mmCIF file with all atom_site columns, C-alpha atoms and ligand atoms in Angstrom:
data_model
loop_
_atom_site.group_PDB
_atom_site.id
_atom_site.type_symbol
_atom_site.label_atom_id
_atom_site.label_alt_id
_atom_site.label_comp_id
_atom_site.label_asym_id
_atom_site.label_entity_id
_atom_site.label_seq_id
_atom_site.pdbx_PDB_ins_code
_atom_site.Cartn_x
_atom_site.Cartn_y
_atom_site.Cartn_z
_atom_site.occupancy
_atom_site.B_iso_or_equiv
_atom_site.pdbx_formal_charge
_atom_site.auth_seq_id
_atom_site.auth_comp_id
_atom_site.auth_asym_id
_atom_site.auth_atom_id
_atom_site.pdbx_PDB_model_num
ATOM   1   C  CA  . MET A 1 1  ? -5.050  2.997  69.430 1.00 79.00 ? 82  MET A CA  1
ATOM   2   C  CA  . GLY A 1 2  ? -5.771  4.521  66.171 1.00 88.00 ? 83  GLY A CA  1
ATOM   3   C  CA  . THR A 1 3  ? -4.103  4.410  62.903 1.00 92.00 ? 84  THR A CA  1
ATOM   4   C  CA  . LEU A 1 4  ? -2.972  7.684  60.815 1.00 94.00 ? 85  LEU A CA  1
ATOM   5   C  CA  . TYR A 1 5  ? -3.530  7.343  56.927 1.00 96.00 ? 86  TYR A CA  1
ATOM   6   C  CA  . GLN A 1 6  ? -2.305  9.468  54.045 1.00 97.00 ? 87  GLN A CA  1
ATOM   7   C  CA  . ALA A 1 7  ? -3.927  8.982  50.546 1.00 98.00 ? 88  ALA A CA  1
ATOM   8   C  CA  . ASN A 1 8  ? -1.873  9.124  47.335 1.00 98.00 ? 89  ASN A CA  1
ATOM   9   C  CA  . CYS A 1 9  ? -2.693  8.835  43.669 1.00 98.00 ? 90  CYS A CA  1
ATOM   10  C  CA  . PRO A 1 10 ? -0.206  8.736  40.944 1.00 98.00 ? 91  PRO A CA  1
ATOM   11  C  CA  . CYS A 1 11 ? -2.009  11.718 39.405 1.00 98.00 ? 92  CYS A CA  1
ATOM   12  C  CA  . GLY A 1 12 ? -0.648  13.880 42.212 1.00 98.00 ? 93  GLY A CA  1
ATOM   13  C  CA  . PHE A 1 13 ? -3.588  13.944 44.415 1.00 98.00 ? 94  PHE A CA  1
ATOM   14  C  CA  . LYS A 1 14 ? -2.649  13.627 47.964 1.00 98.00 ? 95  LYS A CA  1
ATOM   15  C  CA  . GLN A 1 15 ? -4.496  13.942 51.348 1.00 97.00 ? 96  GLN A CA  1
ATOM   16  C  CA  . ILE A 1 16 ? -2.961  13.576 54.859 1.00 95.00 ? 97  ILE A CA  1
ATOM   17  C  CA  . ASP A 1 17 ? -4.008  13.105 58.087 1.00 91.00 ? 98  ASP A CA  1
ATOM   18  C  CA  . LEU A 1 18 ? -6.901  10.619 57.891 1.00 95.00 ? 99  LEU A CA  1
ATOM   19  C  CA  . LEU A 1 19 ? -7.644  8.810  61.241 1.00 92.00 ? 100 LEU A CA  1
ATOM   20  C  CA  . GLN A 1 20 ? -9.168  5.615  62.012 1.00 92.00 ? 101 GLN A CA  1
ATOM   21  C  CA  . GLY A 1 21 ? -9.927  4.140  65.317 1.00 90.00 ? 102 GLY A CA  1
ATOM   22  C  CA  . TYR A 1 22 ? -9.911  5.119  68.841 1.00 81.00 ? 103 TYR A CA  1
ATOM   23  C  CA  . GLY A 1 23 ? -7.667  7.150  70.878 1.00 69.00 ? 104 GLY A CA  1
ATOM   24  C  CA  . VAL A 1 24 ? -6.730  5.988  74.204 1.00 66.00 ? 105 VAL A CA  1
ATOM   25  C  CA  . ASN A 1 25 ? -7.935  8.763  76.197 1.00 69.00 ? 106 ASN A CA  1
ATOM   26  C  CA  . HIS A 1 26 ? -11.044 9.078  74.105 1.00 61.00 ? 107 HIS A CA  1
ATOM   27  C  CA  . SER A 1 27 ? -12.495 5.758  74.217 1.00 69.00 ? 108 SER A CA  1
ATOM   28  C  CA  . ASP A 1 28 ? -15.873 6.801  73.530 1.00 76.00 ? 109 ASP A CA  1
ATOM   29  C  CA  . THR A 1 29 ? -14.730 8.826  70.324 1.00 81.00 ? 110 THR A CA  1
ATOM   30  C  CA  . SER A 1 30 ? -13.617 6.909  67.207 1.00 85.00 ? 111 SER A CA  1
ATOM   31  C  CA  . TYR A 1 31 ? -12.453 8.486  63.747 1.00 88.00 ? 112 TYR A CA  1
ATOM   32  C  CA  . GLU A 1 32 ? -13.658 6.633  60.698 1.00 90.00 ? 113 GLU A CA  1
ATOM   33  C  CA  . ILE A 1 33 ? -12.904 7.301  57.023 1.00 94.00 ? 114 ILE A CA  1
ATOM   34  C  CA  . TYR A 1 34 ? -15.536 7.719  54.421 1.00 94.00 ? 115 TYR A CA  1
ATOM   35  C  CA  . GLN A 1 35 ? -15.663 8.238  50.647 1.00 95.00 ? 116 GLN A CA  1
ATOM   36  C  CA  . CYS A 1 36 ? -18.295 9.724  48.751 1.00 96.00 ? 117 CYS A CA  1
ATOM   37  C  CA  . GLU A 1 37 ? -19.939 7.527  46.124 1.00 94.00 ? 118 GLU A CA  1
ATOM   38  C  CA  . SER A 1 38 ? -20.288 10.473 43.588 1.00 96.00 ? 119 SER A CA  1
ATOM   39  C  CA  . CYS A 1 39 ? -17.514 12.767 43.800 1.00 97.00 ? 120 CYS A CA  1
ATOM   40  C  CA  . HIS A 1 40 ? -15.094 10.347 45.556 1.00 97.00 ? 121 HIS A CA  1
ATOM   41  C  CA  . MET A 1 41 ? -14.140 12.928 48.443 1.00 96.00 ? 122 MET A CA  1
ATOM   42  C  CA  . LEU A 1 42 ? -12.499 11.403 51.307 1.00 96.00 ? 123 LEU A CA  1
ATOM   43  C  CA  . VAL A 1 43 ? -14.064 12.406 54.515 1.00 93.00 ? 124 VAL A CA  1
ATOM   44  C  CA  . ASN A 1 44 ? -12.762 11.787 58.143 1.00 91.00 ? 125 ASN A CA  1
ATOM   45  C  CA  . TYR A 1 45 ? -15.681 11.507 60.581 1.00 86.00 ? 126 TYR A CA  1
ATOM   46  C  CA  . GLU A 1 46 ? -15.468 11.892 64.337 1.00 83.00 ? 127 GLU A CA  1
ATOM   47  C  CA  . LEU A 1 47 ? -18.010 9.612  65.831 1.00 79.00 ? 128 LEU A CA  1
ATOM   48  C  CA  . SER A 1 48 ? -18.874 10.260 69.329 1.00 75.00 ? 129 SER A CA  1
ATOM   49  C  CA  . GLN A 1 49 ? -21.095 7.285  70.034 1.00 61.00 ? 130 GLN A CA  1
ATOM   50  C  CA  . GLN A 1 50 ? -21.826 4.281  67.687 1.00 57.00 ? 131 GLN A CA  1
ATOM   51  C  CA  . ILE A 1 51 ? -25.303 5.148  67.917 1.00 55.00 ? 132 ILE A CA  1
ATOM   52  C  CA  . ASP A 1 52 ? -24.505 8.344  65.688 1.00 54.00 ? 133 ASP A CA  1
ATOM   53  C  CA  . THR A 1 53 ? -23.698 5.769  62.655 1.00 54.00 ? 134 THR A CA  1
ATOM   54  C  CA  . LEU A 1 54 ? -27.198 4.628  63.158 1.00 56.00 ? 135 LEU A CA  1
ATOM   55  C  CA  . PHE A 1 55 ? -29.338 7.704  63.399 1.00 56.00 ? 136 PHE A CA  1
ATOM   56  C  CA  . LYS A 1 56 ? -27.333 10.484 61.747 1.00 62.00 ? 137 LYS A CA  1
ATOM   57  C  CA  . PRO A 1 57 ? -27.302 10.082 58.083 1.00 68.00 ? 138 PRO A CA  1
ATOM   58  C  CA  . ILE A 1 58 ? -23.778 10.694 56.844 1.00 80.00 ? 139 ILE A CA  1
ATOM   59  C  CA  . ARG A 1 59 ? -23.572 12.686 53.690 1.00 89.00 ? 140 ARG A CA  1
ATOM   60  C  CA  . CYS A 1 60 ? -20.923 14.038 51.320 1.00 93.00 ? 141 CYS A CA  1
ATOM   61  C  CA  . PRO A 1 61 ? -20.299 17.753 52.393 1.00 90.00 ? 142 PRO A CA  1
ATOM   62  C  CA  . GLU A 1 62 ? -19.559 18.577 48.903 1.00 93.00 ? 143 GLU A CA  1
ATOM   63  C  CA  . CYS A 1 63 ? -22.280 16.933 46.839 1.00 95.00 ? 144 CYS A CA  1
ATOM   64  C  CA  . LYS A 1 64 ? -24.619 15.459 49.582 1.00 93.00 ? 145 LYS A CA  1
ATOM   65  C  CA  . GLU A 1 65 ? -24.449 11.912 48.200 1.00 93.00 ? 146 GLU A CA  1
ATOM   66  C  CA  . ALA A 1 66 ? -24.260 8.810  50.349 1.00 91.00 ? 147 ALA A CA  1
ATOM   67  C  CA  . LEU A 1 67 ? -20.751 8.197  51.812 1.00 91.00 ? 148 LEU A CA  1
ATOM   68  C  CA  . ILE A 1 68 ? -19.255 4.628  51.563 1.00 92.00 ? 149 ILE A CA  1
ATOM   69  C  CA  . HIS A 1 69 ? -17.528 3.615  54.911 1.00 91.00 ? 150 HIS A CA  1
ATOM   70  C  CA  . LEU A 1 70 ? -13.958 2.477  54.318 1.00 93.00 ? 151 LEU A CA  1
ATOM   71  C  CA  . ALA A 1 71 ? -13.253 -0.232 56.892 1.00 85.00 ? 152 ALA A CA  1
ATOM   72  C  CA  . GLY A 1 72 ? -10.891 -2.894 57.681 1.00 81.00 ? 153 GLY A CA  1
ATOM   73  C  CA  . GLU A 1 73 ? -7.514  -2.893 55.749 1.00 85.00 ? 154 GLU A CA  1
ATOM   74  C  CA  . VAL A 1 74 ? -8.080  0.117  53.734 1.00 89.00 ? 155 VAL A CA  1
ATOM   75  C  CA  . ASP A 1 75 ? -4.325  0.234  52.891 1.00 92.00 ? 156 ASP A CA  1
ATOM   76  C  CA  . GLN A 1 76 ? -4.704  -3.166 51.148 1.00 91.00 ? 157 GLN A CA  1
ATOM   77  C  CA  . GLN A 1 77 ? -7.312  -1.765 48.672 1.00 91.00 ? 158 GLN A CA  1
ATOM   78  C  CA  . GLN A 1 78 ? -7.402  0.820  45.722 1.00 95.00 ? 159 GLN A CA  1
ATOM   79  C  CA  . HIS A 1 79 ? -10.030 3.299  46.142 1.00 97.00 ? 160 HIS A CA  1
ATOM   80  C  CA  . PRO A 1 80 ? -11.380 5.868  43.310 1.00 97.00 ? 161 PRO A CA  1
ATOM   81  C  CA  . CYS A 1 81 ? -9.433  9.182  43.268 1.00 98.00 ? 162 CYS A CA  1
ATOM   82  C  CA  . PRO A 1 82 ? -11.475 12.295 43.833 1.00 97.00 ? 163 PRO A CA  1
ATOM   83  C  CA  . GLU A 1 83 ? -9.114  14.074 41.136 1.00 98.00 ? 164 GLU A CA  1
ATOM   84  C  CA  . CYS A 1 84 ? -8.622  11.868 38.178 1.00 98.00 ? 165 CYS A CA  1
ATOM   85  C  CA  . LYS A 1 85 ? -11.612 9.493  39.041 1.00 97.00 ? 166 LYS A CA  1
ATOM   86  C  CA  . LYS A 1 86 ? -9.328  6.090  38.249 1.00 98.00 ? 167 LYS A CA  1
ATOM   87  C  CA  . ASP A 1 87 ? -9.322  3.438  40.893 1.00 97.00 ? 168 ASP A CA  1
ATOM   88  C  CA  . THR A 1 88 ? -5.461  4.287  41.600 1.00 97.00 ? 169 THR A CA  1
ATOM   89  C  CA  . LEU A 1 89 ? -5.785  5.965  45.129 1.00 98.00 ? 170 LEU A CA  1
ATOM   90  C  CA  . SER A 1 90 ? -4.079  3.964  47.507 1.00 97.00 ? 171 SER A CA  1
ATOM   91  C  CA  . LEU A 1 91 ? -4.096  4.743  51.323 1.00 97.00 ? 172 LEU A CA  1
ATOM   92  C  CA  . SER A 1 92 ? -0.901  3.950  53.324 1.00 96.00 ? 173 SER A CA  1
ATOM   93  C  CA  . VAL A 1 93 ? -0.179  3.967  57.192 1.00 95.00 ? 174 VAL A CA  1
ATOM   94  C  CA  . VAL A 1 94 ? 1.970   6.889  58.205 1.00 94.00 ? 175 VAL A CA  1
ATOM   95  C  CA  . GLY A 1 95 ? 1.585   6.316  61.921 1.00 92.00 ? 176 GLY A CA  1
ATOM   96  C  CA  . LEU A 1 96 ? -0.350  5.280  64.966 1.00 89.00 ? 177 LEU A CA  1
ATOM   97  C  CA  . TRP A 1 97 ? -1.995  7.855  67.397 1.00 79.00 ? 178 TRP A CA  1
ATOM   98  C  CA  . ASP A 1 98 ? -3.328  7.545  70.897 1.00 74.00 ? 179 ASP A CA  1
HETATM 99  ZN ZN1 . ZN  B 2 .  ? -19.350 13.899 47.132 1.00 84.04 ? 183 ZN  B ZN1 1
HETATM 100 ZN ZN1 . ZN  B 2 .  ? -5.674  10.496 40.757 1.00 84.04 ? 184 ZN  B ZN1 1
#
């Protein structure tokens, strides 16, 4: 079971369809949410095996900086916004998927 998140910021920035977790029919594939250290872009990565995270460096597609893994209760935290750069971006659960 995975969780579907949506990111919202009071400045108007919005990003939908952020997946986290495993699908029931794809137990070897998981989705993880990352955020760029530099431009704060949100990136949704599909990891086919855990080994990918160890050996494949995950970089921002925009600026090639390192990405921070957003793990755990991501909807309980505030995140920097890619648009206004303030720590006012929040993720909310919009559904479950499998
Ligand atoms: Zn970036
Ligand atoms: Zn913002």
